[in-house]
Amino acid sequence: MRPLYAPSQVAELLRRYRLSPDRAFGQNFLIDRAVLAATVEAAGIGASDSVLEVGPGLGVLTRELAAGAGAVTAIEADPRLLPALTETLEGVANVELICGDALTFEMKRLPAGSLFISNPPYNLATPILRRVLESGRFRRAVVLLQREVADRLVARPGSRSYGVLSLVREHYGDAERIRDVPPSCFLPPPGVTSSLVRLDLRPGVRVDPALFELIRDAFRHRRKTLTGNLVRAGHPKAVVRSVLEAASIDERARAEELALADFRNLAEQLHTCSDRPPRNRLY
């Protein structure tokens, strides 16, 4: 069989199984050998590693992951692809193929210290990544994302892309953009440039509802001051001013000027001044 990432091979598989990429599933199949190699290299897979992949598509990346990992769990939402995947993964004994929803998959099935390596559907990339971060099961994630989302993940204070996702990611670990990926690396080509991002996650980090709620409230209106946004969120103005003064933060500052340590300090101080429980929708 010719290399599965070859455009002709992908097109032949689609034709033989009478498949067409479905926008509802965000299907753009990787056809670039260099991007495939960069993904595997960035992941640093070892023979004892357990890997989760969401959206295996035709199995292009799945086969490469299986060649280096101890076990691969691949979750595919589109049942139409299962016959093609059965063919391309034939003889690959360490892959568990699941037809299901990655947003309801029980992450606790995976051992602690697993890897998340994926080209997920762009319309679901953020909630999937959120589940990966919150689960505490992964030590590393290597993900192909829409470049705009990648910009937000790796952004630093003061930049245009810096915001809620930047800070939530930093709470869990470090991020590095490996490379940008043009539309021509996919079949069909998406309408946007993508980026390959690596996340190295710290063990034992838990969800912090009070911190995440504060961050979300602080960025609710980006052109407004931090003081104004927190008051709109229900914090008494006198309390906000007092807390900002104690933290040596100018009351005219905007949220994008603050680092994660600043938000942690503010969350702790606001918690002592309020008995309001955190709301459910955190970010």
Coordinates of C-alpha atoms in Angstrom, one line a residue:
M1 CA 0.0 0.0 0.0
R2 CA 1.2 3.5 -0.9
P3 CA 1.8 5.8 2.1
L4 CA -1.6 6.6 3.6
Y5 CA -0.8 10.3 3.7
A6 CA -0.4 10.5 -0.1
P7 CA -3.2 12.6 -1.6
S8 CA -3.8 9.9 -4.2
Q9 CA -4.2 7.2 -1.6
V10 CA -6.6 9.3 0.5
A11 CA -8.7 10.2 -2.6
E12 CA -8.8 6.5 -3.6
L13 CA -10.0 5.4 -0.2
L14 CA -12.7 8.0 -0.2
R15 CA -13.8 7.0 -3.7
R16 CA -13.7 3.3 -3.0
Y17 CA -15.9 3.6 0.2
R18 CA -18.1 6.3 -1.5
L19 CA -17.2 8.8 1.2
S20 CA -17.1 12.6 1.0
P21 CA -15.7 14.8 3.8
D22 CA -18.6 16.0 6.0
R23 CA -18.4 19.6 7.2
A24 CA -20.6 18.7 10.2
F25 CA -17.8 16.5 11.5
G26 CA -15.1 19.0 10.6
Q27 CA -13.4 16.5 8.3
N28 CA -10.1 17.6 6.7
F29 CA -7.7 14.7 6.2
L30 CA -4.0 15.3 6.7
I31 CA -2.0 14.6 3.5
D32 CA 1.4 16.1 4.4
R33 CA 4.3 13.8 5.5
A34 CA 6.3 16.6 7.1
V35 CA 3.4 17.7 9.4
L36 CA 2.7 14.1 10.3
A37 CA 6.4 13.6 11.2
A38 CA 6.4 16.9 13.2
T39 CA 3.4 15.8 15.2
V40 CA 4.9 12.4 16.1
E41 CA 8.3 14.0 17.0
A42 CA 6.7 16.7 19.2
A43 CA 4.7 14.0 21.1
G44 CA 7.9 12.1 22.2
I45 CA 6.0 8.8 22.3
G46 CA 7.5 5.9 24.2
A47 CA 6.7 2.2 24.0
S48 CA 4.8 2.2 27.3
D49 CA 2.7 5.3 26.5
S50 CA -1.1 5.3 26.2
V51 CA -2.4 7.7 23.6
L52 CA -5.8 9.2 23.0
E53 CA -6.7 10.4 19.5
V54 CA -9.9 12.2 18.6
G55 CA -11.0 12.2 15.0
P56 CA -8.8 9.6 13.4
G57 CA -10.5 10.1 10.0
L58 CA -8.9 7.5 7.7
G59 CA -6.2 6.5 10.2
V60 CA -3.3 8.5 8.8
L61 CA -2.0 9.7 12.1
T62 CA -3.4 6.7 14.0
R63 CA -1.0 4.2 12.3
E64 CA 2.0 6.4 13.1
L65 CA 1.0 6.7 16.8
A66 CA 0.5 2.9 17.0
A67 CA 4.0 2.3 15.7
G68 CA 5.5 4.0 18.7
A69 CA 3.0 3.7 21.5
G70 CA 2.0 0.9 23.8
A71 CA -1.8 1.5 23.2
V72 CA -3.9 4.0 21.2
T73 CA -7.5 4.8 21.8
A74 CA -9.0 6.4 18.7
I75 CA -12.5 8.0 19.0
E76 CA -14.3 8.6 15.7
A77 CA -17.8 10.2 15.7
D78 CA -18.6 9.4 12.0
P79 CA -19.8 5.8 11.6
R80 CA -19.4 6.1 7.8
L81 CA -15.6 6.0 8.3
L82 CA -15.4 2.8 10.2
P83 CA -15.1 0.4 7.2
A84 CA -12.2 2.4 5.8
L85 CA -10.6 2.6 9.2
T86 CA -11.0 -1.2 9.6
E87 CA -9.0 -1.6 6.4
T88 CA -6.2 1.0 7.1
L89 CA -5.8 -0.3 10.7
E90 CA -5.8 -4.0 9.8
G91 CA -3.1 -5.9 11.6
V92 CA -2.5 -3.0 14.1
A93 CA -3.2 -4.8 17.3
N94 CA -2.7 -2.0 19.8
V95 CA -5.4 0.4 18.6
E96 CA -8.9 0.5 20.2
L97 CA -11.3 2.1 17.8
I98 CA -14.4 3.6 19.4
C99 CA -17.3 5.1 17.4
G100 CA -18.6 7.7 19.8
D101 CA -18.6 11.2 21.1
A102 CA -15.3 12.5 22.5
L103 CA -17.2 15.0 24.7
T104 CA -18.8 12.1 26.7
F105 CA -15.9 9.7 26.6
E106 CA -14.8 8.7 30.1
M107 CA -11.3 10.0 30.5
K108 CA -10.7 7.9 33.6
R109 CA -10.4 4.9 31.4
L110 CA -7.0 6.1 30.5
P111 CA -4.0 5.7 32.7
A112 CA -2.5 8.8 34.4
G113 CA 0.3 10.3 32.3
S114 CA -1.3 9.5 29.0
L115 CA -0.7 11.5 25.8
F116 CA -3.4 13.4 23.8
I117 CA -2.3 13.6 20.1
S118 CA -5.0 14.7 17.6
N119 CA -6.2 16.6 14.6
P120 CA -9.7 17.2 16.2
P121 CA -12.6 18.8 14.4
Y122 CA -12.1 22.5 14.6
N123 CA -15.7 23.2 15.7
L124 CA -15.1 21.0 18.8
A125 CA -11.4 21.6 19.4
T126 CA -11.8 24.0 22.3
P127 CA -14.3 21.9 24.4
I128 CA -12.3 18.7 23.7
L129 CA -9.1 20.4 24.8
R130 CA -10.9 21.7 27.9
R131 CA -11.9 18.1 28.8
V132 CA -8.3 17.0 28.3
L133 CA -7.0 19.7 30.6
E134 CA -9.6 19.2 33.3
S135 CA -9.3 15.4 33.3
G136 CA -5.8 15.3 34.9
R137 CA -5.0 12.2 32.9
F138 CA -2.5 13.6 30.4
R139 CA 1.1 14.8 30.7
R140 CA 1.3 16.1 27.2
A141 CA -1.0 17.1 24.3
V142 CA 0.0 17.7 20.7
V143 CA -2.8 19.2 18.7
L144 CA -3.5 20.6 15.2
L145 CA -5.7 23.6 15.7
Q146 CA -7.1 26.5 13.9
R147 CA -4.3 29.1 14.1
E148 CA -6.6 31.6 15.9
V149 CA -7.2 29.1 18.7
A150 CA -3.4 28.4 18.8
D151 CA -2.7 32.1 19.1
R152 CA -4.9 32.3 22.2
L153 CA -3.3 29.2 23.7
V154 CA 0.2 30.5 23.5
A155 CA -0.5 34.3 24.0
R156 CA 1.3 36.3 26.7
P157 CA 0.0 39.3 28.7
G158 CA -0.5 42.4 26.7
S159 CA -1.0 40.7 23.3
R160 CA -4.2 40.9 21.3
S161 CA -4.9 37.2 21.6
Y162 CA -4.3 37.0 25.4
G163 CA -7.5 36.1 27.2
V164 CA -9.4 33.4 29.1
L165 CA -8.1 30.4 27.1
S166 CA -4.5 31.7 27.5
L167 CA -4.8 31.9 31.3
V168 CA -6.7 28.6 31.7
R169 CA -4.1 26.8 29.7
E170 CA -1.3 28.4 31.8
H171 CA -3.0 27.1 34.9
Y172 CA -2.5 23.6 33.7
G173 CA 0.9 23.9 31.9
D174 CA 3.1 25.3 29.2
A175 CA 2.4 25.7 25.5
E176 CA 4.6 25.9 22.5
R177 CA 3.7 26.5 18.8
I178 CA 5.6 23.9 16.8
R179 CA 4.7 25.2 13.3
D180 CA 2.0 26.7 11.2
V181 CA 0.3 24.4 8.7
P182 CA -1.2 25.8 5.4
P183 CA -4.5 24.6 4.0
S184 CA -2.8 22.7 1.3
C185 CA -1.7 20.0 3.9
F186 CA -5.3 18.8 4.1
L187 CA -7.8 17.2 1.8
P188 CA -10.1 19.0 1.4
P189 CA -8.1 22.2 2.3
P190 CA -9.8 24.1 5.1
G191 CA -10.5 27.8 4.8
V192 CA -8.0 28.7 7.5
T193 CA -4.3 28.2 8.4
S194 CA -3.7 25.7 11.2
S195 CA -1.0 25.4 13.8
L196 CA 0.6 22.5 15.6
V197 CA 0.8 23.1 19.3
R198 CA 2.4 21.2 22.1
L199 CA 1.2 21.4 25.7
D200 CA 3.3 20.1 28.6
L201 CA 0.9 19.7 31.5
R202 CA 1.8 19.7 35.2
P203 CA 0.6 16.7 37.2
G204 CA -2.0 17.1 39.9
V205 CA -3.5 20.4 38.8
R206 CA -7.2 20.7 39.5
V207 CA -10.0 22.8 38.2
D208 CA -10.2 26.2 40.1
P209 CA -13.8 27.4 39.8
A210 CA -13.2 30.7 41.6
L211 CA -10.2 31.6 39.6
F212 CA -11.8 30.7 36.2
E213 CA -14.9 32.6 37.1
L214 CA -12.9 35.7 37.9
I215 CA -10.9 35.4 34.7
R216 CA -14.0 35.1 32.6
D217 CA -15.7 38.1 34.4
A218 CA -12.5 40.1 33.9
F219 CA -12.5 39.6 30.1
R220 CA -16.2 39.9 29.6
H221 CA -15.8 43.3 28.0
R222 CA -12.2 43.7 26.8
R223 CA -12.4 47.4 26.3
K224 CA -13.6 48.0 29.8
T225 CA -11.4 48.3 32.8
L226 CA -10.9 45.4 35.2
T227 CA -12.7 47.4 37.9
G228 CA -15.7 48.0 35.7
N229 CA -16.0 44.4 34.6
L230 CA -15.8 43.0 38.2
V231 CA -18.4 45.5 39.4
R232 CA -20.7 44.4 36.5
A233 CA -20.1 40.8 37.7
G234 CA -21.6 41.7 41.1
H235 CA -18.6 42.6 43.2
P236 CA -19.1 45.7 45.3
K237 CA -17.0 48.6 43.9
A238 CA -15.5 49.4 47.3
V239 CA -14.3 45.8 47.6
V240 CA -12.9 45.7 44.1
R241 CA -10.9 48.9 44.7
S242 CA -9.6 47.7 48.0
V243 CA -8.5 44.4 46.6
L244 CA -6.8 46.0 43.6
E245 CA -5.0 48.4 45.8
A246 CA -3.8 45.6 48.1
A247 CA -2.4 43.8 45.0
S248 CA -0.8 47.0 43.7
I249 CA -2.9 46.9 40.6
D250 CA -4.1 50.2 39.0
E251 CA -7.9 50.3 39.1
R252 CA -7.7 51.6 35.5
A253 CA -5.9 48.5 34.4
R254 CA -7.5 46.1 31.9
A255 CA -7.6 42.3 32.2
E256 CA -5.1 41.7 29.4
E257 CA -2.4 43.5 31.4
L258 CA -2.5 40.9 34.3
A259 CA -0.5 37.7 34.6
L260 CA -1.9 34.5 36.0
A261 CA -0.3 35.2 39.4
D262 CA -2.2 38.5 39.6
F263 CA -5.5 36.7 39.0
R264 CA -4.7 34.0 41.6
N265 CA -4.0 36.7 44.1
L266 CA -7.2 38.6 43.3
A267 CA -9.3 35.4 43.4
E268 CA -8.0 34.6 46.8
Q269 CA -8.6 38.1 48.2
L270 CA -12.1 38.4 46.6
H271 CA -13.0 35.0 48.1
T272 CA -12.3 36.3 51.6
C273 CA -14.6 39.3 50.9
S274 CA -17.6 37.4 49.4
D275 CA -19.7 34.4 50.2
R276 CA -21.1 34.1 46.6
P277 CA -20.5 30.6 45.2
P278 CA -18.8 30.3 41.8
R279 CA -21.2 30.0 38.9
N280 CA -21.4 26.8 36.8
R281 CA -20.1 28.0 33.4
L282 CA -16.5 28.7 33.9
Y283 CA -15.0 29.3 30.5

